mmCIF file of C-alpha atoms in Angstrom:
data_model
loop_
_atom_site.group_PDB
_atom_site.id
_atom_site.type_symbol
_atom_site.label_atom_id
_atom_site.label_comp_id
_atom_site.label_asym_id
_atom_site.label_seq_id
_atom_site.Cartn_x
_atom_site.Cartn_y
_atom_site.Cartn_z
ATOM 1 C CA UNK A 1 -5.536 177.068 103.058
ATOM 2 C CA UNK A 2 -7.105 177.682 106.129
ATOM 3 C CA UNK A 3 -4.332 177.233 109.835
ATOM 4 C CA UNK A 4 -6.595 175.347 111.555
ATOM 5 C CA UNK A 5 -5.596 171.546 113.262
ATOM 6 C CA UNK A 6 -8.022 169.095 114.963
ATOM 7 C CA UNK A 7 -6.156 165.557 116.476
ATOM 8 C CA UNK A 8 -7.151 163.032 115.693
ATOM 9 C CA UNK A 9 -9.295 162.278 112.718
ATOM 10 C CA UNK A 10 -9.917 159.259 113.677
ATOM 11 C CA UNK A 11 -10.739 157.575 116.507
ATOM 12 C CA UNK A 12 -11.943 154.398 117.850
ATOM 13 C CA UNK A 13 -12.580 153.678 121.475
ATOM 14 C CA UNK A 14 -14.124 151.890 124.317
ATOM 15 C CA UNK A 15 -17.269 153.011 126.213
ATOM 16 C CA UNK A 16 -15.961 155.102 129.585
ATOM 17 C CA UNK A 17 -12.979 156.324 128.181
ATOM 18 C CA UNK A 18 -12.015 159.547 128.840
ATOM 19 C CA UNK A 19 -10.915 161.500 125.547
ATOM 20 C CA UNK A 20 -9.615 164.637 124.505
ATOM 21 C CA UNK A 21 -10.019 166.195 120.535
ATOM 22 C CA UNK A 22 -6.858 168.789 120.122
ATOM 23 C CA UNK A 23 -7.865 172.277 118.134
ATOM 24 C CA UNK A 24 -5.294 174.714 117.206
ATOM 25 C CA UNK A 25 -5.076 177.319 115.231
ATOM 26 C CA UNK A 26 -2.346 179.918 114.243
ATOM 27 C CA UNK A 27 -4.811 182.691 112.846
ATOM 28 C CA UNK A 28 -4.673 184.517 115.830
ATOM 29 C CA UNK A 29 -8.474 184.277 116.146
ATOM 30 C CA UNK A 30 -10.290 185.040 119.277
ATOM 31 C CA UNK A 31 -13.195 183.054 118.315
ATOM 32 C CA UNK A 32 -13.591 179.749 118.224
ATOM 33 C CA UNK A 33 -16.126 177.358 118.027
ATOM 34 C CA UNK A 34 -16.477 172.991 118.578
ATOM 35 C CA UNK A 35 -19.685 171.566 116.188
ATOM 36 C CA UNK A 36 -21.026 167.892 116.415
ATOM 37 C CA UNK A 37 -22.086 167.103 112.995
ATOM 38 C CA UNK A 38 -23.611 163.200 112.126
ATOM 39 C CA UNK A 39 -22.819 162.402 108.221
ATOM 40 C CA UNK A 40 -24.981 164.333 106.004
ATOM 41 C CA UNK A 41 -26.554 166.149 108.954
ATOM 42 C CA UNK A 42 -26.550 169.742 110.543
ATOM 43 C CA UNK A 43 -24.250 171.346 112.196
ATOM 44 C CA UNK A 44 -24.809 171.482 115.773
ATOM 45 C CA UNK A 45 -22.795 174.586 117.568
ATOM 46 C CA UNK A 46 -21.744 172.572 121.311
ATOM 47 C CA UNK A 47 -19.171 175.053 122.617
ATOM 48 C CA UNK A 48 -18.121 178.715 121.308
ATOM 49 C CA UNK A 49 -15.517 181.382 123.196
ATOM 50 C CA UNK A 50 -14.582 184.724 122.261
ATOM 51 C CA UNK A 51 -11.077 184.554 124.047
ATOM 52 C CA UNK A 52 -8.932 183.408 126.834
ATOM 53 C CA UNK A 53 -11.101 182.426 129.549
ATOM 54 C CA UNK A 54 -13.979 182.717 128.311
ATOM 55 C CA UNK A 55 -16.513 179.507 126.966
ATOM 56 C CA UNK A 56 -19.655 179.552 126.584
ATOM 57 C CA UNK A 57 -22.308 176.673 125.509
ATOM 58 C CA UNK A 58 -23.568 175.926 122.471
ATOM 59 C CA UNK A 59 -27.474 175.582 121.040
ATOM 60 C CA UNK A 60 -26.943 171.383 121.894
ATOM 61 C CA UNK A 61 -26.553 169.994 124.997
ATOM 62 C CA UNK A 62 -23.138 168.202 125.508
ATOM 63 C CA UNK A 63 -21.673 165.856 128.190
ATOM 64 C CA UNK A 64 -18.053 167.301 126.356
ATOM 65 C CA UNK A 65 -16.259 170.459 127.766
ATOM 66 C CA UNK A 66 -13.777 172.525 126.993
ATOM 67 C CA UNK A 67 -11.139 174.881 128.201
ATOM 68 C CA UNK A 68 -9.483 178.329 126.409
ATOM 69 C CA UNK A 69 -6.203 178.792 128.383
ATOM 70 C CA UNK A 70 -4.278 179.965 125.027
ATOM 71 C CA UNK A 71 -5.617 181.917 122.230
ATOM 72 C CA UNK A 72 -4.559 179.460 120.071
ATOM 73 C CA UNK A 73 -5.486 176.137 121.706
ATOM 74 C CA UNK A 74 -9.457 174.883 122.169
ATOM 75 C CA UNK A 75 -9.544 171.113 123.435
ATOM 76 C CA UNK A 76 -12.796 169.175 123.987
ATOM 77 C CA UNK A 77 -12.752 166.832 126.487
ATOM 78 C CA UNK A 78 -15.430 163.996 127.075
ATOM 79 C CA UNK A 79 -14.618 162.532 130.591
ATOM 80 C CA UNK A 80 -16.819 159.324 129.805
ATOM 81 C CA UNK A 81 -17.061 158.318 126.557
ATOM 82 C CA UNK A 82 -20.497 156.776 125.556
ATOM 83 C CA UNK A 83 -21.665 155.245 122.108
ATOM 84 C CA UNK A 84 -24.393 158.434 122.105
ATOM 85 C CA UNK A 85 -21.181 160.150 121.560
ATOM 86 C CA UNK A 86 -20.255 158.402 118.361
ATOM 87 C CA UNK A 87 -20.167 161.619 115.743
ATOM 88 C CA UNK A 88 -17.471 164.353 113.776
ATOM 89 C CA UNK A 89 -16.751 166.986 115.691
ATOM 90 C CA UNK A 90 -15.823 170.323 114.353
ATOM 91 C CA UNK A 91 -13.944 172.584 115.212
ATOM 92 C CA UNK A 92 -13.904 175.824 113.762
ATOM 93 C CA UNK A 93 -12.211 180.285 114.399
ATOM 94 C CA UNK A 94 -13.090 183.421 113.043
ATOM 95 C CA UNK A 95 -11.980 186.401 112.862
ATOM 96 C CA UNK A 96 -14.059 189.335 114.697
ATOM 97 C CA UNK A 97 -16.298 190.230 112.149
ATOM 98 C CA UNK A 98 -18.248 193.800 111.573
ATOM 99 C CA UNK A 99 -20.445 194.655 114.242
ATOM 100 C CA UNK A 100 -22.855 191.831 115.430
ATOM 101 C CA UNK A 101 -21.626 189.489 112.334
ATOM 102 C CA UNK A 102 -19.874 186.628 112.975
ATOM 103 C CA UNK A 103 -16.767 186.307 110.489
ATOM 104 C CA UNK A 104 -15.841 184.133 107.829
ATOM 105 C CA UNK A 105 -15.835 180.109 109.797
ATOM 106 C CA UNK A 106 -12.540 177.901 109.208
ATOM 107 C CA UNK A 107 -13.234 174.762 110.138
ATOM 108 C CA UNK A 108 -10.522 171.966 110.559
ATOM 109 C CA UNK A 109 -10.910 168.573 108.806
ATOM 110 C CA UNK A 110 -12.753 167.138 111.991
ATOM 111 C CA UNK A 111 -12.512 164.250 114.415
ATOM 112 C CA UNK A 112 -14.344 161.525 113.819
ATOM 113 C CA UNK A 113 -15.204 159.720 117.312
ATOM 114 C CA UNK A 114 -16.752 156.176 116.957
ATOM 115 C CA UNK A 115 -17.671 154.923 120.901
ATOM 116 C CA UNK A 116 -17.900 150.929 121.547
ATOM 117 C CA UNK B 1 -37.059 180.370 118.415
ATOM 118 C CA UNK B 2 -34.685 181.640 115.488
ATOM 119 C CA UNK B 3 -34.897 179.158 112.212
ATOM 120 C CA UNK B 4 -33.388 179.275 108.757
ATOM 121 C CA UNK B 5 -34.562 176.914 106.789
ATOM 122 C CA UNK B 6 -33.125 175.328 103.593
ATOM 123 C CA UNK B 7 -34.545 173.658 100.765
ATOM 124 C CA UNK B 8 -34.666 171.183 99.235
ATOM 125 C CA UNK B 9 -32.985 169.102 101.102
ATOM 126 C CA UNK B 10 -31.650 166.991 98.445
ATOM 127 C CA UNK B 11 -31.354 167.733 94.554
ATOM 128 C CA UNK B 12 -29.965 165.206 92.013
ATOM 129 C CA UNK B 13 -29.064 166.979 88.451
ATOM 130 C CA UNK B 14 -27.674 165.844 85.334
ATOM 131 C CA UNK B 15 -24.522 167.794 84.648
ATOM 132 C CA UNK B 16 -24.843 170.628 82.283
ATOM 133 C CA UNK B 17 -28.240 171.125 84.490
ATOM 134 C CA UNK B 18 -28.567 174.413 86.888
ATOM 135 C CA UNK B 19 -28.890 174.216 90.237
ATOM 136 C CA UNK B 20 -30.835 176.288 93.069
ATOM 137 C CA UNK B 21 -30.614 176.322 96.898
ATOM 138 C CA UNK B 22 -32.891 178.663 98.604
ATOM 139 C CA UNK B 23 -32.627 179.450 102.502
ATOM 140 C CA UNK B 24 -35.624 181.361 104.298
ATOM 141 C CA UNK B 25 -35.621 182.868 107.690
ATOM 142 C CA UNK B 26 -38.190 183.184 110.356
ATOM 143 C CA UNK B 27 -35.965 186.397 110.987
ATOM 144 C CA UNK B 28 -34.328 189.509 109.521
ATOM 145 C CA UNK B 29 -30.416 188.511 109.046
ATOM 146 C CA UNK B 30 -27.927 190.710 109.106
ATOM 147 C CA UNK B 31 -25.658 188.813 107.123
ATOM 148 C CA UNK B 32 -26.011 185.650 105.215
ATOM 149 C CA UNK B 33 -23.084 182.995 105.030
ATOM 150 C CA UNK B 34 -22.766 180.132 102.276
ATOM 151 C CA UNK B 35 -20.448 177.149 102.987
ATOM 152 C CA UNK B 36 -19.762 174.065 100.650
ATOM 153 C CA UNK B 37 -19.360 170.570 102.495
ATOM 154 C CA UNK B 38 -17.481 167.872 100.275
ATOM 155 C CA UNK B 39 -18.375 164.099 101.015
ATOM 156 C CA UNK B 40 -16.424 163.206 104.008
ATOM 157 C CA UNK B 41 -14.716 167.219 104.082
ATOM 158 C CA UNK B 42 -15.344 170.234 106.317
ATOM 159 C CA UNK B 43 -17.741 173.288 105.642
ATOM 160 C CA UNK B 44 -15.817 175.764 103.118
ATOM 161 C CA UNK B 45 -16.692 179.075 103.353
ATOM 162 C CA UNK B 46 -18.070 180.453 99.934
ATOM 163 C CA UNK B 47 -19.081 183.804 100.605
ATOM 164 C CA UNK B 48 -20.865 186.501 103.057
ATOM 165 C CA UNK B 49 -23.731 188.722 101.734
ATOM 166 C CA UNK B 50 -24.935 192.164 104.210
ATOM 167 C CA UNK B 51 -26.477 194.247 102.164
ATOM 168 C CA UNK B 52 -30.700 194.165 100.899
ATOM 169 C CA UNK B 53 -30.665 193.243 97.535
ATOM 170 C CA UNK B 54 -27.392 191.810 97.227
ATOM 171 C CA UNK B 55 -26.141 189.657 94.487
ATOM 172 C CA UNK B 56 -22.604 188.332 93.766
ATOM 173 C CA UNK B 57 -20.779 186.182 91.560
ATOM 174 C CA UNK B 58 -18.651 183.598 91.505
ATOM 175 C CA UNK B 59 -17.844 182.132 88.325
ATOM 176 C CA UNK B 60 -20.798 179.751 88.049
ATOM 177 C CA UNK B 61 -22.167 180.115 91.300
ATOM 178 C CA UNK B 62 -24.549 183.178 92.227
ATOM 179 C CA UNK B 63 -25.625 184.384 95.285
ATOM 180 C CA UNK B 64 -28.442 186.780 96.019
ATOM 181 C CA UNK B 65 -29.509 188.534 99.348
ATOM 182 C CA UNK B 66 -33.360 189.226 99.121
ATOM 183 C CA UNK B 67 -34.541 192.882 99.873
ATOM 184 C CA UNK B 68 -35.977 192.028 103.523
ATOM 185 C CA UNK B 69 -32.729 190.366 104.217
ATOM 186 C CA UNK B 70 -34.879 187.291 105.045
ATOM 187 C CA UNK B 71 -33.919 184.929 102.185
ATOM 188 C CA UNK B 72 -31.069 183.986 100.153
ATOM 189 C CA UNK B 73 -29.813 182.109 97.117
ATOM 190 C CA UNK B 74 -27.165 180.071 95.740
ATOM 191 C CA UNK B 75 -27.415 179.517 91.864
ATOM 192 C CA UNK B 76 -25.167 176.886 89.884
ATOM 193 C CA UNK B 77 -25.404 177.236 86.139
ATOM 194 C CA UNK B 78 -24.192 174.544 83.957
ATOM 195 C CA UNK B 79 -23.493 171.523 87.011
ATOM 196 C CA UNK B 80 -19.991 169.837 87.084
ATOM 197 C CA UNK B 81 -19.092 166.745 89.071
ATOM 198 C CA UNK B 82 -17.028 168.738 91.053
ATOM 199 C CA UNK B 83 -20.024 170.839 92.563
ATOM 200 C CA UNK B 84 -21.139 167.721 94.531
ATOM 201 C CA UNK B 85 -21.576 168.391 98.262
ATOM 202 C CA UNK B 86 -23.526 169.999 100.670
ATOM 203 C CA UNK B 87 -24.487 173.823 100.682
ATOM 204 C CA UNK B 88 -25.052 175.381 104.102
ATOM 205 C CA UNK B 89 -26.487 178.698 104.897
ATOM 206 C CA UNK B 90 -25.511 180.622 107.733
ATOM 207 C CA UNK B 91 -26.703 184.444 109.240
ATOM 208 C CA UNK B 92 -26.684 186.586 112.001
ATOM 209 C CA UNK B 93 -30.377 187.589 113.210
ATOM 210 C CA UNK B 94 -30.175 190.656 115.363
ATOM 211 C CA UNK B 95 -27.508 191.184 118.418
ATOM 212 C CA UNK B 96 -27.137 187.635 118.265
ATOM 213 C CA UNK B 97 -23.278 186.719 117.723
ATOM 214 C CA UNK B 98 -24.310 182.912 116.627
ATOM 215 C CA UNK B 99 -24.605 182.064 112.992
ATOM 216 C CA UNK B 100 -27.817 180.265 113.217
ATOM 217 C CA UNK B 101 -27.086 177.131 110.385
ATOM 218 C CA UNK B 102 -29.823 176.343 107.699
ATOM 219 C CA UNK B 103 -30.025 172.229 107.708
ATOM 220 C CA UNK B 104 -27.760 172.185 104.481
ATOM 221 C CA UNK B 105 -29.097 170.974 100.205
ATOM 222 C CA UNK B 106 -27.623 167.934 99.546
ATOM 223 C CA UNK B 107 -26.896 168.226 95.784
ATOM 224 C CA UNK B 108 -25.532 165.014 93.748
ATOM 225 C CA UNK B 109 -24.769 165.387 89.910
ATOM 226 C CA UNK B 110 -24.908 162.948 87.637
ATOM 227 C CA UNK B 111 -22.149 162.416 84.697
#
């Protein structure tokens, strides 16, 4: 069973709120990764870092962001929620991989954001 | 730009039937990545193919690299209710540290 947590699952809120979706994971993985996935959809790749510091943006545009300040510990914040925002987000480590390859995903059971 | 595409897109079988999800790129992969989605779950990861030619198994499920590391399989023989989900391919093209994400088969089995 993979040690990855997203907070909360679930959640319902008002248009303009500001929210934050927890991930943590205990892997020790330097990589990890947010997705915004609609049901029965793609996976959309929003944010990615490879370590402390260091975030980069994903292949979709996001109002979110997020911050790496622990190894362990990859929040997404959304500073004004809006009902475009309605989705699951993802979020997902790996481990380093061989060469270029990215390593095998675990993905947490996902936050599912509904905006009003 | 980079694309992986997956098809079909959705598949309903009878159980006892086989199942096939194919995923083509528009590039050479270095790796291919298969992931199972449950209804209302998180991707699962399956497996990871590198080399040309590939071909691994897992119980039911096979999984074949093709020789210009381009395309990919996932085989099913003999469907059970419990294979229902989503099956997402994932690879490496190049230098490029992003899995680029085929769009996912949809497969529903029927009892």
């Amino acid at each position: 069973e993979a040690d990855i947590y997203q907070t909360p699952r679930y959640l319902v809120i008002g248009t303009g709120k500001k929210i934050t979706l927890e991930c943590s994971q205990t892997m020790g993985h330097d990589k990890m990764y947010w997705y915004q996935q609609d049901p029965g959809m793609e996976l959309h790749l929003i944010h990615y870092s490879y370590g402390v510091n260091s975030t980069e943006k994903g292949d979709l545009s996001s109002e979110s962001t997020v911050s790496r300040i622990r190894t362990e510990h990859f929040p997404l914040t959304l500073e004004s929620a809006r009902p475009s925002h309605t989705s699951q987000y993802l979020c997902a480590s790996s481990d380093e991989g061989t060469g270029a390859n990215t390593g095998e995903l675990f993905f947490g059971e996902g936050s599912r954001l509904t905006v009003l | 730009g980079q694309q992986v595409m997956q098809i079909p897109q959705y598949q309903h079988v009878q159980e006892g039937e086989d199942f096939t999800t194919y995923c083509n790129s528009s590039t050479t992969l270095s790796n291919i990545q298969w992931y199972k989605q449950r209804p209302g779950g998180h991707p699962v990861f399956l497996i990871q193919l590198v080399k040309s030619g590939e071909v691994k198994k897992q119980k039911r499920l096979t999984f074949q690299f093709g020789e210009a590391k381009k395309n990919s399989s996932l085989h099913i023989t003999a469907t059970q209710t419990t294979d229902v989900g989503t099956y997402f391919c994932a690879g490496n093209a190049g230098n490029n540290r992003k899995l680029i994400w085929g769009l996912g088969t949809s497969l529903a089995v029927n009892p």
